[in-house]
Amino acid sequence: MASPIYPTKPRRLLKWKTSSMASTRETRTLMVGMEQGTRKGPWTEQEDLQLVCYVSLFGDRRWDFIAKISGLKRTGKSCRLRWVNYLHPGLKHGRMTPEEEHLILELHSKWGNKWSQIAGRLPGRTDNEIKNYWRTHMRKMAQERKRNLHSFSSSTSSTSLSIETSTNRMENQEEVIFLLTMLEEKEQEVKVKVYPMDQLWNEIVTSDSNSGLSFKQYKAMEYSPLWEYCVESVWKVDDNEPNLIPCVSDLWSPTFSMV
DNA sequence: AAGCGCGTCAACCGCAATTAG
DNA sequence: GCTAATTGCGGTTGACGCGCT
């Protein structure tokens, strides 16, 4: 266990999502399982905070246990996914760097759709992220290639069948070499913006200067004991549902046995 | 301004593998 | 060793933003 104490990033400040999006999406699609009362759909900041706190306490292994004792109406599976793909400290967010893009292509040519294995070679990237990247970007490149081949074939009267066959298969080495070449060309055109965590935090601090938290407080949150942060901002948030979120002291009562 | 299509990405699902009892 | 529960993985879906018409 023992991920460092790490407050959840305010979602509204992340580059690729806006608060309006998150909230409307949530209200639209948030579903509650009829049988066990489990929640589905997008996670709220409140849920994120709760999950971070409980993972900090009990580690990131026993997800079913965490799901139960946290009061989150989520399955263990859902909690794990949220942690692994979004909340885990050290995750990089934002665009892939050219180096990462190269690595993904190379490793995929070697291992195929072994996303978790590939993710293991890209620190800070998740299998889900890589999978999404591959699907979207490679599809795009395949389309470009299709276009290129099509224009070539129309001038040389090649059959469309061979085009379809070649564009539908991404596994062979030639394909990867082609994609790598295209990548290199693209790198010349586009200056890729990378979002390391430090920069994210800086953005959070500067753009959230009206939130009441000073820069010092934000930085302190990175290193301060979990309890101070949780007790202040998490545990007593929902007055309407006092049973949903247990008191911190409850965690140490005999009801909950330590792992 | 409105509608449409596409790209992105978070989250779900089903199945396989692993672990606990 | 067996069974049930849990975790991990890969495929897929669907909501939303954005650019184009």
PDB file of C-alpha atoms (C1' of nucleotides) in Angstrom:
ATOM      1  CA  MET A   1       0.000   0.000   0.000  1.00  0.00           C
ATOM      2  CA  ALA A   2       0.904   3.281   1.035  1.00  0.00           C
ATOM      3  CA  SER A   3       0.457   5.576  -1.653  1.00  0.00           C
ATOM      4  CA  PRO A   4       1.405   9.025  -0.571  1.00  0.00           C
ATOM      5  CA  ILE A   5      -1.351  11.237   0.699  1.00  0.00           C
ATOM      6  CA  TYR A   6      -2.720  12.888  -2.334  1.00  0.00           C
ATOM      7  CA  PRO A   7      -5.744  15.081  -2.522  1.00  0.00           C
ATOM      8  CA  THR A   8      -7.978  14.684  -5.490  1.00  0.00           C
ATOM      9  CA  LYS A   9      -7.437  17.167  -8.252  1.00  0.00           C
ATOM     10  CA  PRO A  10     -10.385  19.443  -8.703  1.00  0.00           C
ATOM     11  CA  ARG A  11     -11.867  18.051 -11.857  1.00  0.00           C
ATOM     12  CA  ARG A  12     -12.952  21.384 -13.240  1.00  0.00           C
ATOM     13  CA  LEU A  13      -9.353  22.421 -13.666  1.00  0.00           C
ATOM     14  CA  LEU A  14      -8.265  19.511 -15.733  1.00  0.00           C
ATOM     15  CA  LYS A  15      -7.591  20.377 -19.300  1.00  0.00           C
ATOM     16  CA  TRP A  16      -9.860  17.870 -20.911  1.00  0.00           C
ATOM     17  CA  LYS A  17     -12.986  18.254 -18.844  1.00  0.00           C
ATOM     18  CA  THR A  18     -15.077  21.105 -17.607  1.00  0.00           C
ATOM     19  CA  SER A  19     -17.243  21.291 -14.563  1.00  0.00           C
ATOM     20  CA  SER A  20     -20.326  21.895 -16.612  1.00  0.00           C
ATOM     21  CA  MET A  21     -19.639  18.799 -18.561  1.00  0.00           C
ATOM     22  CA  ALA A  22     -19.066  16.709 -15.487  1.00  0.00           C
ATOM     23  CA  SER A  23     -22.143  17.910 -13.721  1.00  0.00           C
ATOM     24  CA  THR A  24     -24.590  17.694 -16.577  1.00  0.00           C
ATOM     25  CA  ARG A  25     -23.258  14.351 -17.510  1.00  0.00           C
ATOM     26  CA  GLU A  26     -23.626  13.223 -13.997  1.00  0.00           C
ATOM     27  CA  THR A  27     -27.197  14.346 -13.591  1.00  0.00           C
ATOM     28  CA  ARG A  28     -28.082  12.834 -16.900  1.00  0.00           C
ATOM     29  CA  THR A  29     -26.496   9.483 -16.578  1.00  0.00           C
ATOM     30  CA  LEU A  30     -26.068   8.776 -12.931  1.00  0.00           C
ATOM     31  CA  MET A  31     -27.858   5.561 -12.341  1.00  0.00           C
ATOM     32  CA  VAL A  32     -28.683   3.714  -9.205  1.00  0.00           C
ATOM     33  CA  GLY A  33     -28.827  -0.054  -9.337  1.00  0.00           C
ATOM     34  CA  MET A  34     -32.291  -1.193  -8.462  1.00  0.00           C
ATOM     35  CA  GLU A  35     -31.269  -4.312  -6.593  1.00  0.00           C
ATOM     36  CA  GLN A  36     -28.313  -3.432  -4.380  1.00  0.00           C
ATOM     37  CA  GLY A  37     -28.593   0.336  -4.496  1.00  0.00           C
ATOM     38  CA  THR A  38     -25.253   0.632  -6.203  1.00  0.00           C
ATOM     39  CA  ARG A  39     -24.384   3.798  -8.042  1.00  0.00           C
ATOM     40  CA  LYS A  40     -23.228   3.802 -11.611  1.00  0.00           C
ATOM     41  CA  GLY A  41     -21.994   6.496 -13.902  1.00  0.00           C
ATOM     42  CA  PRO A  42     -19.567   9.334 -13.404  1.00  0.00           C
ATOM     43  CA  TRP A  43     -17.891   9.830 -10.053  1.00  0.00           C
ATOM     44  CA  THR A  44     -18.464  12.974  -8.048  1.00  0.00           C
ATOM     45  CA  GLU A  45     -15.632  14.878  -6.375  1.00  0.00           C
ATOM     46  CA  GLN A  46     -17.104  13.842  -3.065  1.00  0.00           C
ATOM     47  CA  GLU A  47     -16.845  10.184  -3.997  1.00  0.00           C
ATOM     48  CA  ASP A  48     -13.312  10.681  -5.240  1.00  0.00           C
ATOM     49  CA  LEU A  49     -12.261  12.209  -1.965  1.00  0.00           C
ATOM     50  CA  GLN A  50     -13.860   9.412  -0.015  1.00  0.00           C
ATOM     51  CA  LEU A  51     -12.146   6.805  -2.117  1.00  0.00           C
ATOM     52  CA  VAL A  52      -8.748   8.477  -1.844  1.00  0.00           C
ATOM     53  CA  CYS A  53      -9.063   8.592   1.919  1.00  0.00           C
ATOM     54  CA  TYR A  54     -10.028   4.956   2.268  1.00  0.00           C
ATOM     55  CA  VAL A  55      -7.356   3.767  -0.122  1.00  0.00           C
ATOM     56  CA  SER A  56      -4.812   5.736   1.842  1.00  0.00           C
ATOM     57  CA  LEU A  57      -6.017   3.903   4.917  1.00  0.00           C
ATOM     58  CA  PHE A  58      -6.431   0.381   3.699  1.00  0.00           C
ATOM     59  CA  GLY A  59      -4.314   0.191   0.585  1.00  0.00           C
ATOM     60  CA  ASP A  60      -5.233  -0.414  -2.993  1.00  0.00           C
ATOM     61  CA  ARG A  61      -5.887  -4.121  -2.897  1.00  0.00           C
ATOM     62  CA  ARG A  62      -9.089  -5.070  -1.136  1.00  0.00           C
ATOM     63  CA  TRP A  63     -11.552  -3.218  -3.262  1.00  0.00           C
ATOM     64  CA  ASP A  64     -14.655  -4.998  -2.175  1.00  0.00           C
ATOM     65  CA  PHE A  65     -13.799  -4.281   1.411  1.00  0.00           C
ATOM     66  CA  ILE A  66     -13.111  -0.642   0.632  1.00  0.00           C
ATOM     67  CA  ALA A  67     -16.349  -0.342  -1.304  1.00  0.00           C
ATOM     68  CA  LYS A  68     -18.285  -1.717   1.630  1.00  0.00           C
ATOM     69  CA  ILE A  69     -16.778   0.205   4.496  1.00  0.00           C
ATOM     70  CA  SER A  70     -16.390   3.489   2.687  1.00  0.00           C
ATOM     71  CA  GLY A  71     -20.105   3.940   2.348  1.00  0.00           C
ATOM     72  CA  LEU A  72     -19.642   4.546  -1.340  1.00  0.00           C
ATOM     73  CA  LYS A  73     -22.496   2.935  -3.161  1.00  0.00           C
ATOM     74  CA  ARG A  74     -20.093   1.546  -5.694  1.00  0.00           C
ATOM     75  CA  THR A  75     -18.835  -1.910  -6.435  1.00  0.00           C
ATOM     76  CA  GLY A  76     -15.282  -2.850  -5.575  1.00  0.00           C
ATOM     77  CA  LYS A  77     -14.637  -3.150  -9.250  1.00  0.00           C
ATOM     78  CA  SER A  78     -15.802   0.362  -9.880  1.00  0.00           C
ATOM     79  CA  CYS A  79     -13.665   1.700  -7.042  1.00  0.00           C
ATOM     80  CA  ARG A  80     -10.604  -0.052  -8.363  1.00  0.00           C
ATOM     81  CA  LEU A  81     -11.167   1.276 -11.848  1.00  0.00           C
ATOM     82  CA  ARG A  82     -11.608   4.817 -10.619  1.00  0.00           C
ATOM     83  CA  TRP A  83      -8.456   4.594  -8.571  1.00  0.00           C
ATOM     84  CA  VAL A  84      -6.328   2.935 -11.219  1.00  0.00           C
ATOM     85  CA  ASN A  85      -7.454   5.105 -14.092  1.00  0.00           C
ATOM     86  CA  TYR A  86      -7.932   8.464 -12.486  1.00  0.00           C
ATOM     87  CA  LEU A  87      -7.043   8.934  -8.844  1.00  0.00           C
ATOM     88  CA  HIS A  88      -3.802   7.038  -8.508  1.00  0.00           C
ATOM     89  CA  PRO A  89      -0.986   9.424  -7.619  1.00  0.00           C
ATOM     90  CA  GLY A  90       1.662   9.684 -10.258  1.00  0.00           C
ATOM     91  CA  LEU A  91      -0.698   9.313 -13.136  1.00  0.00           C
ATOM     92  CA  LYS A  92       0.148  11.474 -16.058  1.00  0.00           C
ATOM     93  CA  HIS A  93      -2.758  13.162 -17.742  1.00  0.00           C
ATOM     94  CA  GLY A  94      -2.884  14.876 -21.061  1.00  0.00           C
ATOM     95  CA  ARG A  95      -1.411  14.110 -24.400  1.00  0.00           C
ATOM     96  CA  MET A  96       1.052  11.372 -25.074  1.00  0.00           C
ATOM     97  CA  THR A  97       4.571  12.539 -25.689  1.00  0.00           C
ATOM     98  CA  PRO A  98       6.261  11.566 -28.952  1.00  0.00           C
ATOM     99  CA  GLU A  99       8.449   9.162 -26.990  1.00  0.00           C
ATOM    100  CA  GLU A 100       5.388   7.522 -25.501  1.00  0.00           C
ATOM    101  CA  GLU A 101       3.738   7.298 -28.889  1.00  0.00           C
ATOM    102  CA  HIS A 102       6.783   5.568 -30.287  1.00  0.00           C
ATOM    103  CA  LEU A 103       6.931   3.195 -27.380  1.00  0.00           C
ATOM    104  CA  ILE A 104       3.273   2.270 -27.712  1.00  0.00           C
ATOM    105  CA  LEU A 105       3.695   1.487 -31.375  1.00  0.00           C
ATOM    106  CA  GLU A 106       6.773  -0.583 -30.763  1.00  0.00           C
ATOM    107  CA  LEU A 107       5.371  -2.495 -27.847  1.00  0.00           C
ATOM    108  CA  HIS A 108       2.070  -3.106 -29.566  1.00  0.00           C
ATOM    109  CA  SER A 109       3.862  -4.538 -32.550  1.00  0.00           C
ATOM    110  CA  LYS A 110       5.672  -6.845 -30.148  1.00  0.00           C
ATOM    111  CA  TRP A 111       2.910  -7.797 -27.747  1.00  0.00           C
ATOM    112  CA  GLY A 112      -0.364  -7.002 -29.466  1.00  0.00           C
ATOM    113  CA  ASN A 113      -3.302  -5.888 -27.334  1.00  0.00           C
ATOM    114  CA  LYS A 114      -1.557  -6.527 -24.035  1.00  0.00           C
ATOM    115  CA  TRP A 115      -2.538  -3.117 -22.747  1.00  0.00           C
ATOM    116  CA  SER A 116      -1.606  -3.625 -19.155  1.00  0.00           C
ATOM    117  CA  GLN A 117       1.764  -5.029 -20.167  1.00  0.00           C
ATOM    118  CA  ILE A 118       2.351  -2.027 -22.396  1.00  0.00           C
ATOM    119  CA  ALA A 119       1.188   0.304 -19.632  1.00  0.00           C
ATOM    120  CA  GLY A 120       3.804  -1.246 -17.412  1.00  0.00           C
ATOM    121  CA  ARG A 121       6.461   0.230 -19.655  1.00  0.00           C
ATOM    122  CA  LEU A 122       4.902   3.683 -19.658  1.00  0.00           C
ATOM    123  CA  PRO A 123       5.076   5.099 -16.157  1.00  0.00           C
ATOM    124  CA  GLY A 124       2.023   7.164 -15.304  1.00  0.00           C
ATOM    125  CA  ARG A 125      -0.080   5.809 -18.119  1.00  0.00           C
ATOM    126  CA  THR A 126      -2.919   3.370 -17.645  1.00  0.00           C
ATOM    127  CA  ASP A 127      -3.933   0.472 -19.817  1.00  0.00           C
ATOM    128  CA  ASN A 128      -7.248   2.192 -20.434  1.00  0.00           C
ATOM    129  CA  GLU A 129      -5.538   5.357 -21.587  1.00  0.00           C
ATOM    130  CA  ILE A 130      -3.234   3.486 -23.919  1.00  0.00           C
ATOM    131  CA  LYS A 131      -6.096   1.445 -25.269  1.00  0.00           C
ATOM    132  CA  ASN A 132      -8.099   4.566 -25.963  1.00  0.00           C
ATOM    133  CA  TYR A 133      -5.095   6.212 -27.515  1.00  0.00           C
ATOM    134  CA  TRP A 134      -4.455   3.282 -29.773  1.00  0.00           C
ATOM    135  CA  ARG A 135      -8.029   3.017 -30.905  1.00  0.00           C
ATOM    136  CA  THR A 136      -8.503   6.687 -31.699  1.00  0.00           C
ATOM    137  CA  HIS A 137      -5.111   7.600 -33.063  1.00  0.00           C
ATOM    138  CA  MET A 138      -4.447   4.439 -34.945  1.00  0.00           C
ATOM    139  CA  ARG A 139      -7.864   4.529 -36.498  1.00  0.00           C
ATOM    140  CA  LYS A 140      -7.123   8.029 -37.654  1.00  0.00           C
ATOM    141  CA  MET A 141      -3.785   7.014 -39.096  1.00  0.00           C
ATOM    142  CA  ALA A 142      -5.336   3.993 -40.758  1.00  0.00           C
ATOM    143  CA  GLN A 143      -7.863   6.276 -42.378  1.00  0.00           C
ATOM    144  CA  GLU A 144      -5.107   8.552 -43.589  1.00  0.00           C
ATOM    145  CA  ARG A 145      -3.273   5.611 -44.952  1.00  0.00           C
ATOM    146  CA  LYS A 146      -6.419   4.396 -46.614  1.00  0.00           C
ATOM    147  CA  ARG A 147      -6.801   7.746 -48.276  1.00  0.00           C
ATOM    148  CA  ASN A 148      -3.187   7.755 -49.388  1.00  0.00           C
ATOM    149  CA  LEU A 149      -3.404   4.265 -50.764  1.00  0.00           C
ATOM    150  CA  HIS A 150      -6.672   5.061 -52.398  1.00  0.00           C
ATOM    151  CA  SER A 151      -5.295   8.024 -54.247  1.00  0.00           C
ATOM    152  CA  PHE A 152      -2.287   5.944 -55.175  1.00  0.00           C
ATOM    153  CA  SER A 153      -4.402   3.017 -56.289  1.00  0.00           C
ATOM    154  CA  SER A 154      -6.756   5.122 -58.343  1.00  0.00           C
ATOM    155  CA  SER A 155      -3.782   6.375 -60.272  1.00  0.00           C
ATOM    156  CA  THR A 156      -2.384   2.883 -60.695  1.00  0.00           C
ATOM    157  CA  SER A 157      -5.702   1.024 -60.989  1.00  0.00           C
ATOM    158  CA  SER A 158      -5.093  -1.207 -57.989  1.00  0.00           C
ATOM    159  CA  THR A 159      -7.993  -3.164 -56.632  1.00  0.00           C
ATOM    160  CA  SER A 160      -9.875  -1.827 -53.648  1.00  0.00           C
ATOM    161  CA  LEU A 161      -9.833  -5.273 -52.089  1.00  0.00           C
ATOM    162  CA  SER A 162      -6.134  -5.112 -51.314  1.00  0.00           C
ATOM    163  CA  ILE A 163      -6.609  -1.716 -49.725  1.00  0.00           C
ATOM    164  CA  GLU A 164      -9.336  -2.953 -47.421  1.00  0.00           C
ATOM    165  CA  THR A 165      -7.289  -5.948 -46.428  1.00  0.00           C
ATOM    166  CA  SER A 166      -4.220  -3.961 -45.592  1.00  0.00           C
ATOM    167  CA  THR A 167      -5.947  -1.197 -43.708  1.00  0.00           C
ATOM    168  CA  ASN A 168      -7.933  -3.573 -41.567  1.00  0.00           C
ATOM    169  CA  ARG A 169      -4.879  -5.253 -40.140  1.00  0.00           C
ATOM    170  CA  MET A 170      -2.573  -3.266 -37.921  1.00  0.00           C
ATOM    171  CA  GLU A 171      -0.500  -6.077 -36.537  1.00  0.00           C
ATOM    172  CA  ASN A 172       2.262  -6.627 -39.030  1.00  0.00           C
ATOM    173  CA  GLN A 173       5.628  -5.012 -38.893  1.00  0.00           C
ATOM    174  CA  GLU A 174       5.322  -3.085 -42.114  1.00  0.00           C
ATOM    175  CA  GLU A 175       2.225  -1.397 -40.782  1.00  0.00           C
ATOM    176  CA  VAL A 176       4.022  -0.317 -37.658  1.00  0.00           C
ATOM    177  CA  ILE A 177       6.983   0.977 -39.598  1.00  0.00           C
ATOM    178  CA  PHE A 178       4.613   3.004 -41.699  1.00  0.00           C
ATOM    179  CA  LEU A 179       2.890   4.412 -38.628  1.00  0.00           C
ATOM    180  CA  LEU A 180       6.205   5.293 -37.031  1.00  0.00           C
ATOM    181  CA  THR A 181       7.156   7.189 -40.150  1.00  0.00           C
ATOM    182  CA  MET A 182       3.889   9.060 -40.093  1.00  0.00           C
ATOM    183  CA  LEU A 183       4.404   9.861 -36.447  1.00  0.00           C
ATOM    184  CA  GLU A 184       7.775  11.359 -37.159  1.00  0.00           C
ATOM    185  CA  GLU A 185       6.272  13.508 -39.854  1.00  0.00           C
ATOM    186  CA  LYS A 186       3.560  14.675 -37.525  1.00  0.00           C
ATOM    187  CA  GLU A 187       6.054  15.535 -34.832  1.00  0.00           C
ATOM    188  CA  GLN A 188       7.599  18.014 -37.181  1.00  0.00           C
ATOM    189  CA  GLU A 189       4.257  19.732 -37.582  1.00  0.00           C
ATOM    190  CA  VAL A 190       2.853  19.687 -34.109  1.00  0.00           C
ATOM    191  CA  LYS A 191       4.470  20.833 -30.944  1.00  0.00           C
ATOM    192  CA  VAL A 192       2.998  18.504 -28.396  1.00  0.00           C
ATOM    193  CA  LYS A 193       1.884  19.950 -25.117  1.00  0.00           C
ATOM    194  CA  VAL A 194       2.635  17.784 -22.127  1.00  0.00           C
ATOM    195  CA  TYR A 195       0.974  18.116 -18.770  1.00  0.00           C
ATOM    196  CA  PRO A 196       3.223  16.907 -16.032  1.00  0.00           C
ATOM    197  CA  MET A 197       1.668  16.787 -12.583  1.00  0.00           C
ATOM    198  CA  ASP A 198       3.660  19.760 -11.333  1.00  0.00           C
ATOM    199  CA  GLN A 199       2.215  21.888 -14.063  1.00  0.00           C
ATOM    200  CA  LEU A 200      -1.254  20.625 -13.294  1.00  0.00           C
ATOM    201  CA  TRP A 201      -0.861  21.572  -9.696  1.00  0.00           C
ATOM    202  CA  ASN A 202       0.401  24.974 -10.651  1.00  0.00           C
ATOM    203  CA  GLU A 203      -2.660  25.478 -12.791  1.00  0.00           C
ATOM    204  CA  ILE A 204      -4.897  24.295 -10.017  1.00  0.00           C
ATOM    205  CA  VAL A 205      -3.356  26.733  -7.615  1.00  0.00           C
ATOM    206  CA  THR A 206      -3.387  29.732  -9.897  1.00  0.00           C
ATOM    207  CA  SER A 207      -6.836  29.234 -11.342  1.00  0.00           C
ATOM    208  CA  ASP A 208      -8.397  28.336  -8.044  1.00  0.00           C
ATOM    209  CA  SER A 209      -7.068  31.275  -6.164  1.00  0.00           C
ATOM    210  CA  ASN A 210     -10.573  32.331  -5.270  1.00  0.00           C
ATOM    211  CA  SER A 211     -11.484  29.056  -3.673  1.00  0.00           C
ATOM    212  CA  GLY A 212     -10.232  30.043  -0.263  1.00  0.00           C
ATOM    213  CA  LEU A 213      -7.224  27.784  -0.231  1.00  0.00           C
ATOM    214  CA  SER A 214      -3.865  29.450  -0.420  1.00  0.00           C
ATOM    215  CA  PHE A 215      -0.938  28.103  -2.363  1.00  0.00           C
ATOM    216  CA  LYS A 216       0.710  27.147   0.896  1.00  0.00           C
ATOM    217  CA  GLN A 217      -2.345  25.176   1.894  1.00  0.00           C
ATOM    218  CA  TYR A 218      -2.422  23.347  -1.393  1.00  0.00           C
ATOM    219  CA  LYS A 219       1.212  22.441  -1.171  1.00  0.00           C
ATOM    220  CA  ALA A 220       0.830  21.462   2.432  1.00  0.00           C
ATOM    221  CA  MET A 221      -1.932  19.078   1.459  1.00  0.00           C
ATOM    222  CA  GLU A 222       0.561  17.084  -0.536  1.00  0.00           C
ATOM    223  CA  TYR A 223       2.565  16.224   2.518  1.00  0.00           C
ATOM    224  CA  SER A 224       0.353  16.742   5.494  1.00  0.00           C
ATOM    225  CA  PRO A 225      -1.238  13.840   7.334  1.00  0.00           C
ATOM    226  CA  LEU A 226      -4.338  12.546   5.675  1.00  0.00           C
ATOM    227  CA  TRP A 227      -6.484  13.078   8.694  1.00  0.00           C
ATOM    228  CA  GLU A 228      -6.288  16.807   8.764  1.00  0.00           C
ATOM    229  CA  TYR A 229      -7.442  17.025   5.230  1.00  0.00           C
ATOM    230  CA  CYS A 230     -10.115  14.407   5.478  1.00  0.00           C
ATOM    231  CA  VAL A 231     -11.562  15.532   8.760  1.00  0.00           C
ATOM    232  CA  GLU A 232     -11.790  19.089   7.585  1.00  0.00           C
ATOM    233  CA  SER A 233     -13.202  18.601   4.167  1.00  0.00           C
ATOM    234  CA  VAL A 234     -14.570  15.182   3.629  1.00  0.00           C
ATOM    235  CA  TRP A 235     -16.198  13.483   6.527  1.00  0.00           C
ATOM    236  CA  LYS A 236     -18.776  16.016   7.479  1.00  0.00           C
ATOM    237  CA  VAL A 237     -19.893  17.198   4.134  1.00  0.00           C
ATOM    238  CA  ASP A 238     -23.250  15.596   3.728  1.00  0.00           C
ATOM    239  CA  ASP A 239     -25.529  16.633   6.540  1.00  0.00           C
ATOM    240  CA  ASN A 240     -28.538  15.106   4.873  1.00  0.00           C
ATOM    241  CA  GLU A 241     -27.094  11.636   4.814  1.00  0.00           C
ATOM    242  CA  PRO A 242     -25.233  11.248   8.062  1.00  0.00           C
ATOM    243  CA  ASN A 243     -24.974   7.489   7.679  1.00  0.00           C
ATOM    244  CA  LEU A 244     -23.506   7.547   4.258  1.00  0.00           C
ATOM    245  CA  ILE A 245     -20.132   8.794   5.339  1.00  0.00           C
ATOM    246  CA  PRO A 246     -18.826   7.327   8.551  1.00  0.00           C
ATOM    247  CA  CYS A 247     -17.007   9.400  11.125  1.00  0.00           C
ATOM    248  CA  VAL A 248     -13.284   8.939  11.059  1.00  0.00           C
ATOM    249  CA  SER A 249     -13.375   7.639  14.593  1.00  0.00           C
ATOM    250  CA  ASP A 250     -15.759   4.921  13.471  1.00  0.00           C
ATOM    251  CA  LEU A 251     -13.039   3.477  11.349  1.00  0.00           C
ATOM    252  CA  TRP A 252     -11.113   2.539  14.424  1.00  0.00           C
ATOM    253  CA  SER A 253     -14.062   1.057  16.244  1.00  0.00           C
ATOM    254  CA  PRO A 254     -14.265  -2.747  16.573  1.00  0.00           C
ATOM    255  CA  THR A 255     -16.761  -2.797  13.704  1.00  0.00           C
ATOM    256  CA  PHE A 256     -13.918  -2.393  11.261  1.00  0.00           C
ATOM    257  CA  SER A 257     -11.063  -4.785  11.532  1.00  0.00           C
ATOM    258  CA  MET A 258      -7.748  -3.763  10.139  1.00  0.00           C
ATOM    259  CA  VAL A 259      -6.380  -5.859   7.300  1.00  0.00           C
TER     260      VAL A 259
ATOM    261  C1'  DA B   1     -27.875  29.822 -34.848  1.00  0.00           C
ATOM    262  C1'  DA B   2     -28.836  25.042 -35.392  1.00  0.00           C
ATOM    263  C1'  DG B   3     -27.808  20.495 -36.711  1.00  0.00           C
ATOM    264  C1'  DC B   4     -24.646  16.919 -37.662  1.00  0.00           C
ATOM    265  C1'  DG B   5     -20.665  14.017 -37.441  1.00  0.00           C
ATOM    266  C1'  DC B   6     -16.473  12.903 -35.380  1.00  0.00           C
ATOM    267  C1'  DG B   7     -13.019  12.449 -31.685  1.00  0.00           C
ATOM    268  C1'  DT B   8     -12.114  11.736 -26.947  1.00  0.00           C
ATOM    269  C1'  DC B   9     -12.277   9.471 -22.723  1.00  0.00           C
ATOM    270  C1'  DA B  10     -14.530   7.740 -18.438  1.00  0.00           C
ATOM    271  C1'  DA B  11     -16.876   3.930 -17.127  1.00  0.00           C
ATOM    272  C1'  DC B  12     -19.275  -0.387 -17.817  1.00  0.00           C
ATOM    273  C1'  DC B  13     -19.456  -5.402 -18.977  1.00  0.00           C
ATOM    274  C1'  DG B  14     -18.048 -10.124 -19.368  1.00  0.00           C
ATOM    275  C1'  DC B  15     -14.676 -13.331 -18.861  1.00  0.00           C
ATOM    276  C1'  DA B  16     -10.255 -15.125 -17.115  1.00  0.00           C
ATOM    277  C1'  DA B  17      -7.004 -15.412 -13.542  1.00  0.00           C
ATOM    278  C1'  DT B  18      -5.912 -15.221  -8.891  1.00  0.00           C
ATOM    279  C1'  DT B  19      -6.684 -15.460  -4.004  1.00  0.00           C
ATOM    280  C1'  DA B  20      -9.037 -16.666   0.283  1.00  0.00           C
ATOM    281  C1'  DG B  21     -11.477 -19.831   3.110  1.00  0.00           C
TER     282       DG B  21
ATOM    283  C1'  DG C   1      -7.895 -29.897  -3.730  1.00  0.00           C
ATOM    284  C1'  DC C   2     -12.252 -27.516  -4.229  1.00  0.00           C
ATOM    285  C1'  DT C   3     -15.334 -23.661  -4.322  1.00  0.00           C
ATOM    286  C1'  DA C   4     -16.558 -18.981  -3.871  1.00  0.00           C
ATOM    287  C1'  DA C   5     -15.112 -14.427  -3.884  1.00  0.00           C
ATOM    288  C1'  DT C   6     -12.257 -10.977  -5.604  1.00  0.00           C
ATOM    289  C1'  DT C   7      -9.287  -8.784  -8.812  1.00  0.00           C
ATOM    290  C1'  DG C   8      -7.461  -7.824 -13.392  1.00  0.00           C
ATOM    291  C1'  DC C   9      -7.856  -7.396 -18.285  1.00  0.00           C
ATOM    292  C1'  DG C  10      -9.577  -6.339 -22.788  1.00  0.00           C
ATOM    293  C1'  DG C  11     -13.519  -4.968 -25.463  1.00  0.00           C
ATOM    294  C1'  DT C  12     -17.206  -1.884 -25.838  1.00  0.00           C
ATOM    295  C1'  DT C  13     -20.412   1.839 -24.963  1.00  0.00           C
ATOM    296  C1'  DG C  14     -22.177   6.339 -24.546  1.00  0.00           C
ATOM    297  C1'  DA C  15     -21.976  11.295 -23.125  1.00  0.00           C
ATOM    298  C1'  DC C  16     -19.986  15.369 -24.232  1.00  0.00           C
ATOM    299  C1'  DG C  17     -17.154  18.956 -26.687  1.00  0.00           C
ATOM    300  C1'  DC C  18     -15.924  20.864 -30.869  1.00  0.00           C
ATOM    301  C1'  DG C  19     -15.505  21.916 -35.562  1.00  0.00           C
ATOM    302  C1'  DC C  20     -17.755  22.024 -39.875  1.00  0.00           C
ATOM    303  C1'  DT C  21     -21.656  22.923 -42.882  1.00  0.00           C
TER     304       DT C  21
END
